[in-house]
PDB file of C-alpha atoms and ligand atoms in Angstrom:
ATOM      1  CA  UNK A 734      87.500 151.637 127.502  1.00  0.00           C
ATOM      2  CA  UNK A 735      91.058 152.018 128.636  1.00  0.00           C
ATOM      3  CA  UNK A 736      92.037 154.408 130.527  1.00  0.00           C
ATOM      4  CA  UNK A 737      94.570 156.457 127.760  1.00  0.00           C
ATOM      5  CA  UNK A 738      95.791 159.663 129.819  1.00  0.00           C
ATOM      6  CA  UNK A 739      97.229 156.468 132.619  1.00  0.00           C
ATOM      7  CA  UNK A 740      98.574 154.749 129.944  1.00  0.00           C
ATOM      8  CA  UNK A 741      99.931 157.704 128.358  1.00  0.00           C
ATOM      9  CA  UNK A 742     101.746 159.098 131.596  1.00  0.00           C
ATOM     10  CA  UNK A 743     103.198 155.766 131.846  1.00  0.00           C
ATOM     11  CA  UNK A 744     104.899 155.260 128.374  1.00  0.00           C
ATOM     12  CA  UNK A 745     106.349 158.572 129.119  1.00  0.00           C
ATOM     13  CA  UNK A 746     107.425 157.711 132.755  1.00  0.00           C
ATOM     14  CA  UNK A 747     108.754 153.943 131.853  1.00  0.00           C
ATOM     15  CA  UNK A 748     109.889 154.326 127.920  1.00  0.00           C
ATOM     16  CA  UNK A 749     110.992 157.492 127.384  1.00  0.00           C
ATOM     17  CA  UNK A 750     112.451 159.278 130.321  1.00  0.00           C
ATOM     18  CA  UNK A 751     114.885 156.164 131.739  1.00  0.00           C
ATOM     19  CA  UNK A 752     116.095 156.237 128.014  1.00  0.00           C
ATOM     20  CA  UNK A 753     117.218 159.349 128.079  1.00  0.00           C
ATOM     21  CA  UNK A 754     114.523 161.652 126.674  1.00  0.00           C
ATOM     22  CA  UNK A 755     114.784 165.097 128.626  1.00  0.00           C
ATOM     23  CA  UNK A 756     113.307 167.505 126.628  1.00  0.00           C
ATOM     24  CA  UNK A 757     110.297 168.830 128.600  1.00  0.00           C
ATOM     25  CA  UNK A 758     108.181 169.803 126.140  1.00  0.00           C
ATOM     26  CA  UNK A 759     108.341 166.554 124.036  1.00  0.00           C
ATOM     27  CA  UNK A 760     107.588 164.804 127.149  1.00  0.00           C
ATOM     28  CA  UNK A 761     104.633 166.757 127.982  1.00  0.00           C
ATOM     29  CA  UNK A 762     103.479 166.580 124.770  1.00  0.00           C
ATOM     30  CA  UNK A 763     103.701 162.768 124.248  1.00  0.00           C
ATOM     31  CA  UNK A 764     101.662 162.693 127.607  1.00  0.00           C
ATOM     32  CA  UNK A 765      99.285 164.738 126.021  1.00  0.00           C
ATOM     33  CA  UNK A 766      98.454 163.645 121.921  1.00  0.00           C
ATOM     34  CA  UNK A 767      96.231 160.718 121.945  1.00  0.00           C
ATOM     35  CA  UNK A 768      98.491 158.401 120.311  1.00  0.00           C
ATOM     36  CA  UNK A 769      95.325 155.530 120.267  1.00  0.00           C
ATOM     37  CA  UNK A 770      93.403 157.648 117.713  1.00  0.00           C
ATOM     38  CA  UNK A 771      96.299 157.070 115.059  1.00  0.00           C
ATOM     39  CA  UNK A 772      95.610 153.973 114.995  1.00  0.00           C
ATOM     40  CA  UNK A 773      92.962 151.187 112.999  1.00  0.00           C
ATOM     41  CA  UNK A 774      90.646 150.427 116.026  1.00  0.00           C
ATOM     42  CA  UNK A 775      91.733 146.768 117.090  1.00  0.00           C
ATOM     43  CA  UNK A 776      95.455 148.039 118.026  1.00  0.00           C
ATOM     44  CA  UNK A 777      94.226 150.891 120.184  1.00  0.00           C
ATOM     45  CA  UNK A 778      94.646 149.297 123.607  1.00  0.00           C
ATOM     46  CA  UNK A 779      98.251 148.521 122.043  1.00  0.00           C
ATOM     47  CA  UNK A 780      99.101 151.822 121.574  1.00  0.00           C
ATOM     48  CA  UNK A 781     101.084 152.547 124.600  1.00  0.00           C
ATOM     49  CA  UNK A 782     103.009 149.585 124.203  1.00  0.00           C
ATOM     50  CA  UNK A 783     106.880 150.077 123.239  1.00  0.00           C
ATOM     51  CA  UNK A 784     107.206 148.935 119.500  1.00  0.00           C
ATOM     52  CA  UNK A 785     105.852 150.129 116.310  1.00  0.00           C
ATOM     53  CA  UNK A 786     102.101 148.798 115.430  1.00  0.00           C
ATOM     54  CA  UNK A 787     100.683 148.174 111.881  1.00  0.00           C
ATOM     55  CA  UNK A 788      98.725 150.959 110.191  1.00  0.00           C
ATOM     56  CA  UNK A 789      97.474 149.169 106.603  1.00  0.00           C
ATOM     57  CA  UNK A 790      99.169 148.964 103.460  1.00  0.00           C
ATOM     58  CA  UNK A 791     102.594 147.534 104.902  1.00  0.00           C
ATOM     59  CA  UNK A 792     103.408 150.398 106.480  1.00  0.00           C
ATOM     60  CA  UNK A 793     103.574 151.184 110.611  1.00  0.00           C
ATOM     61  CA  UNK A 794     103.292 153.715 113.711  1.00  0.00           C
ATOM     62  CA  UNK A 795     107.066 154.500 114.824  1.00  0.00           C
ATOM     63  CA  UNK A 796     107.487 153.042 118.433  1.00  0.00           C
ATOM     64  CA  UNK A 797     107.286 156.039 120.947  1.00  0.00           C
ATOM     65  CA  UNK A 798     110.369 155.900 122.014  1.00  0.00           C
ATOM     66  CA  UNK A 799     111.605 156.762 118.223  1.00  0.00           C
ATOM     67  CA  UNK A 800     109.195 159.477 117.990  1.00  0.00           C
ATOM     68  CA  UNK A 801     110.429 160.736 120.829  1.00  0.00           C
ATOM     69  CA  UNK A 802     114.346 160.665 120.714  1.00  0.00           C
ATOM     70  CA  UNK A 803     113.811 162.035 116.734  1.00  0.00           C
ATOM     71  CA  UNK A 804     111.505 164.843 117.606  1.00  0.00           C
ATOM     72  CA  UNK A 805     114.031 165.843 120.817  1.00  0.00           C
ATOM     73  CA  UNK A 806     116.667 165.983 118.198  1.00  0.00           C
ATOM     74  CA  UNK A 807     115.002 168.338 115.842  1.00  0.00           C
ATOM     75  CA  UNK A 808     115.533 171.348 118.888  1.00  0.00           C
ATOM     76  CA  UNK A 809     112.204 172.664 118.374  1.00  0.00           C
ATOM     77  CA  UNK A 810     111.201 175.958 120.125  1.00  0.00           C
ATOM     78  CA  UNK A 811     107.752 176.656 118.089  1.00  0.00           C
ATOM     79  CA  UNK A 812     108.439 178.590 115.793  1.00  0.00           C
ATOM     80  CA  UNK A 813     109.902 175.998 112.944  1.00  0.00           C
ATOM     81  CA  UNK A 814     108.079 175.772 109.435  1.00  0.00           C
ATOM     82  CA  UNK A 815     109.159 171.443 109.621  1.00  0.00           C
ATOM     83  CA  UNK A 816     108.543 169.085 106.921  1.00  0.00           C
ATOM     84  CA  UNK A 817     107.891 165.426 107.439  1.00  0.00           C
ATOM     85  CA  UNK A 818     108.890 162.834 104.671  1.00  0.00           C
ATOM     86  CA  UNK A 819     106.547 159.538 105.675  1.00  0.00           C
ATOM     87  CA  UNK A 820     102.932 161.108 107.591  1.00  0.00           C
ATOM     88  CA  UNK A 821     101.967 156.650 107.834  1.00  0.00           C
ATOM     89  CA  UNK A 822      99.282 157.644 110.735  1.00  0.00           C
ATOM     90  CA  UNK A 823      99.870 161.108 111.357  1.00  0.00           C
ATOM     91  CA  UNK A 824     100.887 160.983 114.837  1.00  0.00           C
ATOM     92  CA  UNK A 825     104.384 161.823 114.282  1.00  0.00           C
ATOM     93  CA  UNK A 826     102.874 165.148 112.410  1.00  0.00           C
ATOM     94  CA  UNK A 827     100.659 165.880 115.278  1.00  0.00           C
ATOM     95  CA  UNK A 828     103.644 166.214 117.675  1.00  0.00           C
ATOM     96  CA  UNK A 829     105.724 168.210 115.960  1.00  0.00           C
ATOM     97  CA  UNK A 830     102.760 170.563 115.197  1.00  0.00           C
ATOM     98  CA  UNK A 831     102.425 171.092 118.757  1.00  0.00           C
ATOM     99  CA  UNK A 832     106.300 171.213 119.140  1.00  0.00           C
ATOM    100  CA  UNK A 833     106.746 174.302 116.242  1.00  0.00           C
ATOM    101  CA  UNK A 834     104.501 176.531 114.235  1.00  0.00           C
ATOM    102  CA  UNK A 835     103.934 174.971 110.901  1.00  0.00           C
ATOM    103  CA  UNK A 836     104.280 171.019 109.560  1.00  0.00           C
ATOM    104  CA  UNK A 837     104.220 169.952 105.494  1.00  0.00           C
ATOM    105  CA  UNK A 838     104.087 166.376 105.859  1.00  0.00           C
ATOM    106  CA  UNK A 839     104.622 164.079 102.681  1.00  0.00           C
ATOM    107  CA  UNK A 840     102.725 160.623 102.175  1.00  0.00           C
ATOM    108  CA  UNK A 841     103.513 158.769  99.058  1.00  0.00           C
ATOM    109  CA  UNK A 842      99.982 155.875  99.485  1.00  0.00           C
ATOM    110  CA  UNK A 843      97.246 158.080  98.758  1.00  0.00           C
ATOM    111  CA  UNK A 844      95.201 156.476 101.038  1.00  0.00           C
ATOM    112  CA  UNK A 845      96.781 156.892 104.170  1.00  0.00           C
ATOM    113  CA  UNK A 846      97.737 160.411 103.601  1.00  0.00           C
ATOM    114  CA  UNK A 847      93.638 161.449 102.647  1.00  0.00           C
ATOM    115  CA  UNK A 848      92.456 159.689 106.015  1.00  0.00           C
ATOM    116  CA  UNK A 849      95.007 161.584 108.274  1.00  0.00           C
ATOM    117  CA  UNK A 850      94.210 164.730 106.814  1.00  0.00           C
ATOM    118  CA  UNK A 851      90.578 164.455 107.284  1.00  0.00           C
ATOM    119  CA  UNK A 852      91.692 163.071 110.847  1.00  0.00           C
ATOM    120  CA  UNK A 853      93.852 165.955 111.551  1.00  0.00           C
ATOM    121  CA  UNK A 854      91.028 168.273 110.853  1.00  0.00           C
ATOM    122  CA  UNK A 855      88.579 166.826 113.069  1.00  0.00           C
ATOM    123  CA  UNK A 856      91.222 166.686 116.279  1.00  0.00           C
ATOM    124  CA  UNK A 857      91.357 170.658 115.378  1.00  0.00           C
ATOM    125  CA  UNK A 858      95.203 170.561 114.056  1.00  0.00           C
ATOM    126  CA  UNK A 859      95.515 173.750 111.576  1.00  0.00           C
ATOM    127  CA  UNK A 860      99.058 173.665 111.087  1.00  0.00           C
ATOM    128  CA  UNK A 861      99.477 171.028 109.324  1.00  0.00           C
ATOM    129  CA  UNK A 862      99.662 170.042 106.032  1.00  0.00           C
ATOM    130  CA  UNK A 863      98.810 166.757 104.542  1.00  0.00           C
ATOM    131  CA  UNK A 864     100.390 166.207 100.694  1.00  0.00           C
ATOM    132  CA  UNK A 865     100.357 163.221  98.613  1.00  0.00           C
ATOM    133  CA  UNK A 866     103.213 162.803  96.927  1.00  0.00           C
ATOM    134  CA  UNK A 867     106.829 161.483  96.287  1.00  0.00           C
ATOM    135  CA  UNK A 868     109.055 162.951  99.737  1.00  0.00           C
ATOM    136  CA  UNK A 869     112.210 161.661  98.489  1.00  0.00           C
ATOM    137  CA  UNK A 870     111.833 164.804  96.271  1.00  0.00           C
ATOM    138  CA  UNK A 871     111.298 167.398  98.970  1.00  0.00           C
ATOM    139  CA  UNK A 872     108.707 169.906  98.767  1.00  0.00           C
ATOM    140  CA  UNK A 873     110.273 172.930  96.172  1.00  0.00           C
ATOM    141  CA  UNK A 874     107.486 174.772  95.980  1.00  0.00           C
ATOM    142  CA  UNK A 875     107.335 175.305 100.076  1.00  0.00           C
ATOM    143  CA  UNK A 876     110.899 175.260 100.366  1.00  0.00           C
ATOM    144  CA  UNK A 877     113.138 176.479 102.323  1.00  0.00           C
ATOM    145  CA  UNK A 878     112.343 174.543 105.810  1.00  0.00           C
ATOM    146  CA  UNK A 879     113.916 175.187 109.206  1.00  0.00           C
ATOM    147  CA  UNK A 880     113.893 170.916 110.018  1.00  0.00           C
ATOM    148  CA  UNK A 881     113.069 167.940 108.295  1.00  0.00           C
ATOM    149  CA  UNK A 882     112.389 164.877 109.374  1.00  0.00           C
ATOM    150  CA  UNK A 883     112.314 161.541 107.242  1.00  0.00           C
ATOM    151  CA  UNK A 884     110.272 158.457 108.924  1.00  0.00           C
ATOM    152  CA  UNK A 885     111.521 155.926 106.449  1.00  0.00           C
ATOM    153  CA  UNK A 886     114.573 154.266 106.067  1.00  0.00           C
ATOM    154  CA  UNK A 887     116.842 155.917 103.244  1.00  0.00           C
ATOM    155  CA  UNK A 888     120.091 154.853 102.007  1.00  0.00           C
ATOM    156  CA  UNK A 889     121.172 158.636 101.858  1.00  0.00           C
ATOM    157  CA  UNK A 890     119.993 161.892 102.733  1.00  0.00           C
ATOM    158  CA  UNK A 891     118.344 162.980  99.400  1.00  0.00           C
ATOM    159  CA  UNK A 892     120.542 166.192  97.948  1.00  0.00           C
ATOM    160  CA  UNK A 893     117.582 167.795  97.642  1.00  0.00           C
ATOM    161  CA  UNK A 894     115.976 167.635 101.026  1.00  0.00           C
ATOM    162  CA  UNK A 895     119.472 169.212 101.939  1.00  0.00           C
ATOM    163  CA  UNK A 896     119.159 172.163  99.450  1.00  0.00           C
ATOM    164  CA  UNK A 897     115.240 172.790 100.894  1.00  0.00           C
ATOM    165  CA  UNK A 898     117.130 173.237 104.280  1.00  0.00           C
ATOM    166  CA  UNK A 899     117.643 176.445 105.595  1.00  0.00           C
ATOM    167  CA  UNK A 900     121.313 177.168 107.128  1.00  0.00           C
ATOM    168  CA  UNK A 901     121.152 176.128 111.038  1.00  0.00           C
ATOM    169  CA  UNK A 902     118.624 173.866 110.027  1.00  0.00           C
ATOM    170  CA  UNK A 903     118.522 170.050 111.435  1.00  0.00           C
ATOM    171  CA  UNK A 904     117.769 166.812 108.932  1.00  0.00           C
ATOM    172  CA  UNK A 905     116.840 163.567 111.405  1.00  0.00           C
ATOM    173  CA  UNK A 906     116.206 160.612 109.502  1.00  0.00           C
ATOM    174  CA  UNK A 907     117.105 156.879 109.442  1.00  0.00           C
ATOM    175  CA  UNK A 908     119.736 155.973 107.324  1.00  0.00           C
ATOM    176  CA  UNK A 909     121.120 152.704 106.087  1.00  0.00           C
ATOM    177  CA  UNK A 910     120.447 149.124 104.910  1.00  0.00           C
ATOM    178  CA  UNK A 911     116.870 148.247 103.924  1.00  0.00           C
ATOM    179  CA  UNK A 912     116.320 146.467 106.883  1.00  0.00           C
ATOM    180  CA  UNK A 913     119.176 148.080 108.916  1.00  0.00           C
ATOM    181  CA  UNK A 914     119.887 151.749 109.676  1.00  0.00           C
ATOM    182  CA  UNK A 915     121.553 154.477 112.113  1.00  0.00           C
ATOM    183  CA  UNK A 916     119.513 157.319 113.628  1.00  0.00           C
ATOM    184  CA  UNK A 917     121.369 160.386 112.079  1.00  0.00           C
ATOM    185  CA  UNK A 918     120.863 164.310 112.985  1.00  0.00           C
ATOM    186  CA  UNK A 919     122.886 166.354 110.594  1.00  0.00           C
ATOM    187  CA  UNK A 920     123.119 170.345 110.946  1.00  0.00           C
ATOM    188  CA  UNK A 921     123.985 172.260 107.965  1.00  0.00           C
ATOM    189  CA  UNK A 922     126.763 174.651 108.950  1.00  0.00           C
ATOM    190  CA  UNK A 923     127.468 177.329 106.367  1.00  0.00           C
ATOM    191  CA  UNK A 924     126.305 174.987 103.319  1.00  0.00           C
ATOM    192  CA  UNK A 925     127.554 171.899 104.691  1.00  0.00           C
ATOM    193  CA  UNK A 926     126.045 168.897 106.606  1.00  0.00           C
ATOM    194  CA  UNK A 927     127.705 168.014 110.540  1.00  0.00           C
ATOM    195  CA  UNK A 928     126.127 164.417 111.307  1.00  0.00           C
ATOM    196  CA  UNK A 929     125.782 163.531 114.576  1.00  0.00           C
ATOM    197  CA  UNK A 930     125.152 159.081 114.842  1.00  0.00           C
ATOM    198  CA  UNK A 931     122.269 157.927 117.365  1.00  0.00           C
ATOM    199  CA  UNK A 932     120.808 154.864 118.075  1.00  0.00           C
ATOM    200  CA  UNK A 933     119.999 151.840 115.193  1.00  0.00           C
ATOM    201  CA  UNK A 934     116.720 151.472 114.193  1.00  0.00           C
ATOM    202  CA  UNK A 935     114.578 149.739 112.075  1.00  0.00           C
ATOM    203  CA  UNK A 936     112.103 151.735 109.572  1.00  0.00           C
ATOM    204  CA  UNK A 937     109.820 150.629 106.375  1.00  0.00           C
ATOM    205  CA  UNK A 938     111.371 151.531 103.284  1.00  0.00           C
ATOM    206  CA  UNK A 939     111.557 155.173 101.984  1.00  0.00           C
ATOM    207  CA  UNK A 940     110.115 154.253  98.102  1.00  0.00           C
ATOM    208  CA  UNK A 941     111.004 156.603  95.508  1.00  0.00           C
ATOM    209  CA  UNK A 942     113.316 158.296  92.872  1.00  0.00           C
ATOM    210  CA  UNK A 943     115.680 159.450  94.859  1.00  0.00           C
ATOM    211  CA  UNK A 944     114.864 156.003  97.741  1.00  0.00           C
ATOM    212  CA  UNK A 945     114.921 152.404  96.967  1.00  0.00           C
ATOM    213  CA  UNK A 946     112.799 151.166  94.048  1.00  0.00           C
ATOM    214  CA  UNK A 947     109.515 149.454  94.514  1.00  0.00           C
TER     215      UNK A 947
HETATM  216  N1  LIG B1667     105.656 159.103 110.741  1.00  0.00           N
HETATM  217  C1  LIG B1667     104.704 157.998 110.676  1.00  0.00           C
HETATM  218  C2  LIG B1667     105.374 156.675 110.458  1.00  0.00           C
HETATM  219  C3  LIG B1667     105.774 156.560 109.065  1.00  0.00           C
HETATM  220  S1  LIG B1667     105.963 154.928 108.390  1.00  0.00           S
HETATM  221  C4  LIG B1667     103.827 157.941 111.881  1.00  0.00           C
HETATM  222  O1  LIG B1667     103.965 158.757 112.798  1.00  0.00           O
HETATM  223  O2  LIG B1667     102.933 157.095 111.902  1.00  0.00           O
HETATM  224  C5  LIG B1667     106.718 155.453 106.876  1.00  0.00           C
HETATM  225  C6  LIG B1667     105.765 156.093 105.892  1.00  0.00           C
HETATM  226  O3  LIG B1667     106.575 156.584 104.828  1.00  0.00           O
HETATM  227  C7  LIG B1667     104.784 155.123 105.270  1.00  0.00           C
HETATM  228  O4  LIG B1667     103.490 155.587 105.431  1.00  0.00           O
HETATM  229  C8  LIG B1667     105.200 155.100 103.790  1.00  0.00           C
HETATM  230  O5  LIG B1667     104.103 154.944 102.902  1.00  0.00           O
HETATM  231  C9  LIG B1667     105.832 156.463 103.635  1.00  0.00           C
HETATM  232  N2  LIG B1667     106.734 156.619 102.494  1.00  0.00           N
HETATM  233  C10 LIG B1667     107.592 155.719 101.943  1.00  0.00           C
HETATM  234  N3  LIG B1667     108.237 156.257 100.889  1.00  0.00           N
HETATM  235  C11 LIG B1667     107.777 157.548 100.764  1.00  0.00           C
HETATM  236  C12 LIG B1667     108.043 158.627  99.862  1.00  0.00           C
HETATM  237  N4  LIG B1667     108.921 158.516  98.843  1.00  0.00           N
HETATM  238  N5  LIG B1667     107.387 159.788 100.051  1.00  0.00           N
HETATM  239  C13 LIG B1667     106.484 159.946 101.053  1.00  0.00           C
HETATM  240  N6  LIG B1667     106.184 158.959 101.930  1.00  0.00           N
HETATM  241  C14 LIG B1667     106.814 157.772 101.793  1.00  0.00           C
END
Protein backbone atom coordinates (compact mmCIF):
# COMPACT_ATOMS: atom_id res chain seq x y z
CA UNK A 1 0.00 0.00 0.00
CA UNK A 2 1.31 3.33 -1.15
CA UNK A 3 1.21 5.96 0.67
CA UNK A 4 -1.57 8.26 -1.63
CA UNK A 5 -2.05 11.58 0.56
CA UNK A 6 2.40 11.77 0.01
CA UNK A 7 1.99 11.09 -3.36
CA UNK A 8 -0.83 13.31 -3.76
CA UNK A 9 0.87 16.45 -2.03
CA UNK A 10 3.64 15.83 -4.32
CA UNK A 11 1.93 15.86 -7.82
CA UNK A 12 0.51 19.04 -6.58
CA UNK A 13 3.87 20.47 -5.25
CA UNK A 14 6.10 19.18 -8.43
CA UNK A 15 3.33 19.12 -11.48
CA UNK A 16 1.04 21.57 -10.94
CA UNK A 17 2.19 24.55 -9.01
CA UNK A 18 5.84 25.16 -11.01
CA UNK A 19 3.45 25.06 -14.11
CA UNK A 20 1.62 27.67 -13.22
CA UNK A 21 -1.52 26.41 -11.46
CA UNK A 22 -2.45 29.08 -8.67
CA UNK A 23 -5.81 28.66 -7.95
CA UNK A 24 -5.99 27.61 -4.27
CA UNK A 25 -8.84 25.77 -4.18
CA UNK A 26 -8.05 23.49 -7.21
CA UNK A 27 -4.85 22.85 -5.58
CA UNK A 28 -6.24 21.86 -2.37
CA UNK A 29 -8.62 19.92 -3.89
CA UNK A 30 -6.33 17.84 -6.20
CA UNK A 31 -4.38 17.19 -2.85
CA UNK A 32 -7.40 15.99 -1.51
CA UNK A 33 -9.70 13.54 -4.24
CA UNK A 34 -8.17 10.20 -4.34
CA UNK A 35 -7.24 10.22 -7.84
CA UNK A 36 -6.00 6.15 -7.41
CA UNK A 37 -9.65 5.06 -6.94
CA UNK A 38 -10.48 6.23 -10.64
CA UNK A 39 -8.56 3.97 -11.77
CA UNK A 40 -8.63 -0.21 -12.88
CA UNK A 41 -6.50 -1.56 -9.92
CA UNK A 42 -3.03 -2.41 -11.62
CA UNK A 43 -2.43 1.48 -12.57
CA UNK A 44 -3.13 2.71 -9.06
CA UNK A 45 0.43 3.17 -7.84
CA UNK A 46 0.66 5.11 -11.34
CA UNK A 47 -1.74 7.45 -10.55
CA UNK A 48 0.31 10.28 -9.38
CA UNK A 49 2.47 10.05 -12.19
CA UNK A 50 2.31 13.07 -14.84
CA UNK A 51 0.55 11.60 -18.02
CA UNK A 52 -2.79 10.26 -18.74
CA UNK A 53 -3.31 6.34 -17.77
CA UNK A 54 -5.67 3.85 -19.57
CA UNK A 55 -9.18 3.35 -18.18
CA UNK A 56 -10.73 0.34 -20.66
CA UNK A 57 -12.42 0.63 -23.80
CA UNK A 58 -9.69 2.95 -25.55
CA UNK A 59 -10.37 5.62 -23.61
CA UNK A 60 -7.98 7.39 -20.63
CA UNK A 61 -7.61 9.47 -17.22
CA UNK A 62 -6.54 13.18 -18.31
CA UNK A 63 -2.94 13.76 -16.90
CA UNK A 64 -3.27 15.99 -13.69
CA UNK A 65 -1.76 18.64 -14.86
CA UNK A 66 -4.72 18.97 -17.64
CA UNK A 67 -7.26 18.51 -15.08
CA UNK A 68 -5.87 21.00 -13.33
CA UNK A 69 -5.05 23.99 -15.73
CA UNK A 70 -8.88 23.16 -17.35
CA UNK A 71 -10.69 23.15 -14.08
CA UNK A 72 -8.58 26.62 -12.98
CA UNK A 73 -9.93 27.99 -16.16
CA UNK A 74 -13.54 27.29 -15.59
CA UNK A 75 -13.35 30.25 -12.45
CA UNK A 76 -15.33 28.22 -10.21
CA UNK A 77 -16.57 29.76 -6.90
CA UNK A 78 -19.22 26.84 -5.88
CA UNK A 79 -22.00 27.77 -6.85
CA UNK A 80 -21.90 26.66 -10.81
CA UNK A 81 -24.59 24.08 -12.15
CA UNK A 82 -21.27 22.61 -14.75
CA UNK A 83 -21.68 20.04 -17.29
CA UNK A 84 -18.97 17.67 -18.34
CA UNK A 85 -18.92 16.22 -21.98
CA UNK A 86 -16.48 12.87 -21.55
CA UNK A 87 -17.00 11.46 -17.44
CA UNK A 88 -14.00 8.33 -18.87
CA UNK A 89 -13.24 7.62 -14.93
CA UNK A 90 -15.04 10.16 -13.19
CA UNK A 91 -12.30 11.91 -11.57
CA UNK A 92 -12.50 14.95 -13.56
CA UNK A 93 -16.40 15.04 -12.30
CA UNK A 94 -15.38 14.55 -8.78
CA UNK A 95 -13.29 17.77 -8.80
CA UNK A 96 -15.39 19.99 -10.17
CA UNK A 97 -18.17 18.74 -7.80
CA UNK A 98 -16.12 19.81 -5.02
CA UNK A 99 -15.09 23.02 -6.97
CA UNK A 100 -19.13 24.22 -7.64
CA UNK A 101 -22.54 23.10 -6.56
CA UNK A 102 -23.92 20.83 -9.16
CA UNK A 103 -22.09 18.54 -12.15
CA UNK A 104 -24.21 16.71 -15.29
CA UNK A 105 -21.55 14.75 -16.70
CA UNK A 106 -22.08 12.98 -20.20
CA UNK A 107 -20.49 9.45 -21.09
CA UNK A 108 -21.23 8.14 -24.48
CA UNK A 109 -19.73 3.91 -23.54
CA UNK A 110 -22.34 2.76 -21.36
CA UNK A 111 -20.10 0.95 -19.45
CA UNK A 112 -17.85 3.33 -18.12
CA UNK A 113 -20.44 5.84 -17.35
CA UNK A 114 -22.71 2.93 -15.08
CA UNK A 115 -19.41 2.02 -13.04
CA UNK A 116 -18.57 5.72 -12.14
CA UNK A 117 -21.91 6.40 -11.11
CA UNK A 118 -22.19 3.54 -8.82
CA UNK A 119 -18.51 4.69 -7.81
CA UNK A 120 -19.52 8.17 -7.21
CA UNK A 121 -22.20 7.03 -4.91
CA UNK A 122 -20.20 4.97 -2.73
CA UNK A 123 -17.29 7.90 -2.24
CA UNK A 124 -20.60 9.92 -0.99
CA UNK A 125 -20.62 12.49 -4.14
CA UNK A 126 -24.45 13.76 -4.40
CA UNK A 127 -23.97 16.35 -6.83
CA UNK A 128 -23.31 14.71 -9.50
CA UNK A 129 -24.89 13.35 -12.24
CA UNK A 130 -23.88 10.45 -14.30
CA UNK A 131 -25.84 10.25 -18.00
CA UNK A 132 -25.27 7.98 -20.78
CA UNK A 133 -25.54 9.49 -23.75
CA UNK A 134 -24.30 11.41 -26.91
CA UNK A 135 -22.40 14.97 -25.25
CA UNK A 136 -21.71 16.36 -28.53
CA UNK A 137 -25.48 17.15 -28.24
CA UNK A 138 -25.48 18.94 -24.91
CA UNK A 139 -27.90 18.23 -22.32
CA UNK A 140 -31.43 20.36 -23.47
CA UNK A 141 -33.43 19.14 -21.08
CA UNK A 142 -30.97 20.51 -18.06
CA UNK A 143 -29.96 23.36 -19.97
CA UNK A 144 -28.94 26.35 -19.41
CA UNK A 145 -25.35 25.69 -17.60
CA UNK A 146 -23.08 28.26 -15.99
CA UNK A 147 -19.61 26.14 -17.50
CA UNK A 148 -18.96 23.35 -19.59
CA UNK A 149 -16.26 21.45 -19.96
CA UNK A 150 -15.49 18.94 -22.92
CA UNK A 151 -12.66 16.14 -22.12
CA UNK A 152 -12.39 15.00 -25.69
CA UNK A 153 -10.86 16.37 -28.52
CA UNK A 154 -13.46 18.23 -30.89
CA UNK A 155 -12.89 19.82 -34.11
CA UNK A 156 -15.34 22.70 -33.01
CA UNK A 157 -17.21 23.82 -30.18
CA UNK A 158 -20.64 22.16 -30.87
CA UNK A 159 -23.36 25.22 -31.55
CA UNK A 160 -25.31 23.69 -29.25
CA UNK A 161 -23.19 23.34 -26.18
CA UNK A 162 -22.87 27.21 -26.86
CA UNK A 163 -26.69 27.85 -26.88
CA UNK A 164 -26.96 25.55 -23.35
CA UNK A 165 -24.49 28.27 -22.02
CA UNK A 166 -25.65 30.82 -19.91
CA UNK A 167 -24.27 34.53 -20.70
CA UNK A 168 -20.87 34.98 -18.55
CA UNK A 169 -20.58 31.46 -18.83
CA UNK A 170 -17.02 29.70 -19.69
CA UNK A 171 -16.72 26.60 -22.45
CA UNK A 172 -12.98 24.81 -21.86
CA UNK A 173 -12.43 22.14 -24.16
CA UNK A 174 -9.73 20.77 -26.53
CA UNK A 175 -10.02 21.72 -29.88
CA UNK A 176 -8.35 20.64 -33.08
CA UNK A 177 -6.88 17.80 -35.18
CA UNK A 178 -7.75 14.23 -34.17
CA UNK A 179 -4.59 13.69 -32.77
CA UNK A 180 -3.65 17.41 -32.33
CA UNK A 181 -5.47 20.20 -30.48
CA UNK A 182 -5.26 23.72 -28.54
CA UNK A 183 -6.59 24.12 -24.99
CA UNK A 184 -9.36 26.81 -25.60
CA UNK A 185 -11.51 28.83 -22.82
CA UNK A 186 -14.13 30.84 -24.57
CA UNK A 187 -16.56 33.32 -22.55
CA UNK A 188 -19.76 34.18 -24.08
CA UNK A 189 -20.09 37.95 -23.90
CA UNK A 190 -23.57 39.22 -24.71
CA UNK A 191 -24.35 36.13 -27.15
CA UNK A 192 -21.02 35.81 -28.47
CA UNK A 193 -17.96 33.54 -27.79
CA UNK A 194 -14.25 35.51 -26.62
CA UNK A 195 -11.61 32.52 -26.93
CA UNK A 196 -8.80 32.72 -25.02
CA UNK A 197 -5.71 29.86 -26.63
CA UNK A 198 -3.79 27.71 -23.86
CA UNK A 199 -1.53 25.09 -24.02
CA UNK A 200 -1.65 21.95 -26.89
CA UNK A 201 -2.81 18.89 -25.81
CA UNK A 202 -3.58 15.64 -26.78
CA UNK A 203 -7.22 14.07 -26.01
CA UNK A 204 -9.20 10.74 -27.31
CA UNK A 205 -11.64 11.55 -29.79
CA UNK A 206 -14.99 13.31 -28.99
CA UNK A 207 -17.38 10.54 -31.13
CA UNK A 208 -20.60 11.77 -32.21
CA UNK A 209 -23.09 13.74 -34.47
CA UNK A 210 -21.98 16.80 -33.99
CA UNK A 211 -17.79 15.12 -33.29
CA UNK A 212 -15.87 12.96 -35.57
CA UNK A 213 -17.52 9.76 -36.84
CA UNK A 214 -16.75 6.39 -35.45
N1 LIG B 1 -12.84 13.41 -17.93
C1 LIG B 1 -12.34 12.04 -17.95
C2 LIG B 1 -11.44 11.77 -19.13
C3 LIG B 1 -12.25 11.62 -20.32
S1 LIG B 1 -11.57 10.67 -21.66
C4 LIG B 1 -11.65 11.68 -16.68
O1 LIG B 1 -11.53 12.50 -15.77
O2 LIG B 1 -11.25 10.52 -16.56
C5 LIG B 1 -12.82 11.11 -22.84
C6 LIG B 1 -14.15 10.43 -22.62
O3 LIG B 1 -15.05 11.02 -23.55
C7 LIG B 1 -14.13 8.94 -22.92
O4 LIG B 1 -14.62 8.23 -21.84
C8 LIG B 1 -15.06 8.82 -24.14
O5 LIG B 1 -15.81 7.62 -24.16
C9 LIG B 1 -15.96 10.02 -23.95
N2 LIG B 1 -16.67 10.48 -25.15
C10 LIG B 1 -16.25 10.50 -26.45
N3 LIG B 1 -17.21 10.99 -27.25
C11 LIG B 1 -18.28 11.30 -26.44
C12 LIG B 1 -19.59 11.84 -26.66
N4 LIG B 1 -20.03 12.17 -27.90
N5 LIG B 1 -20.39 12.02 -25.60
C13 LIG B 1 -20.00 11.69 -24.34
N6 LIG B 1 -18.78 11.17 -24.07
C14 LIG B 1 -17.93 10.97 -25.10
Amino acid sequence: MRNYELLRNLMVETQLIPRGIKDKRVLDTMRKVPRHLFMPEKYRDDAYEDMALPIGEGQTISQPYMVAIMTELLELNGDEKVLEIGTGSGYQAAILAELSREVYTVERIESLGDNVRLKLKEMGYDNIYVIVADGTKGLPEKAPFDRIIITAATPKIPECLIEQLNDGGIIVAPVGQRFSQILIKAKKVMGTMKEEYHTPCVFVPLIGEHGWKE
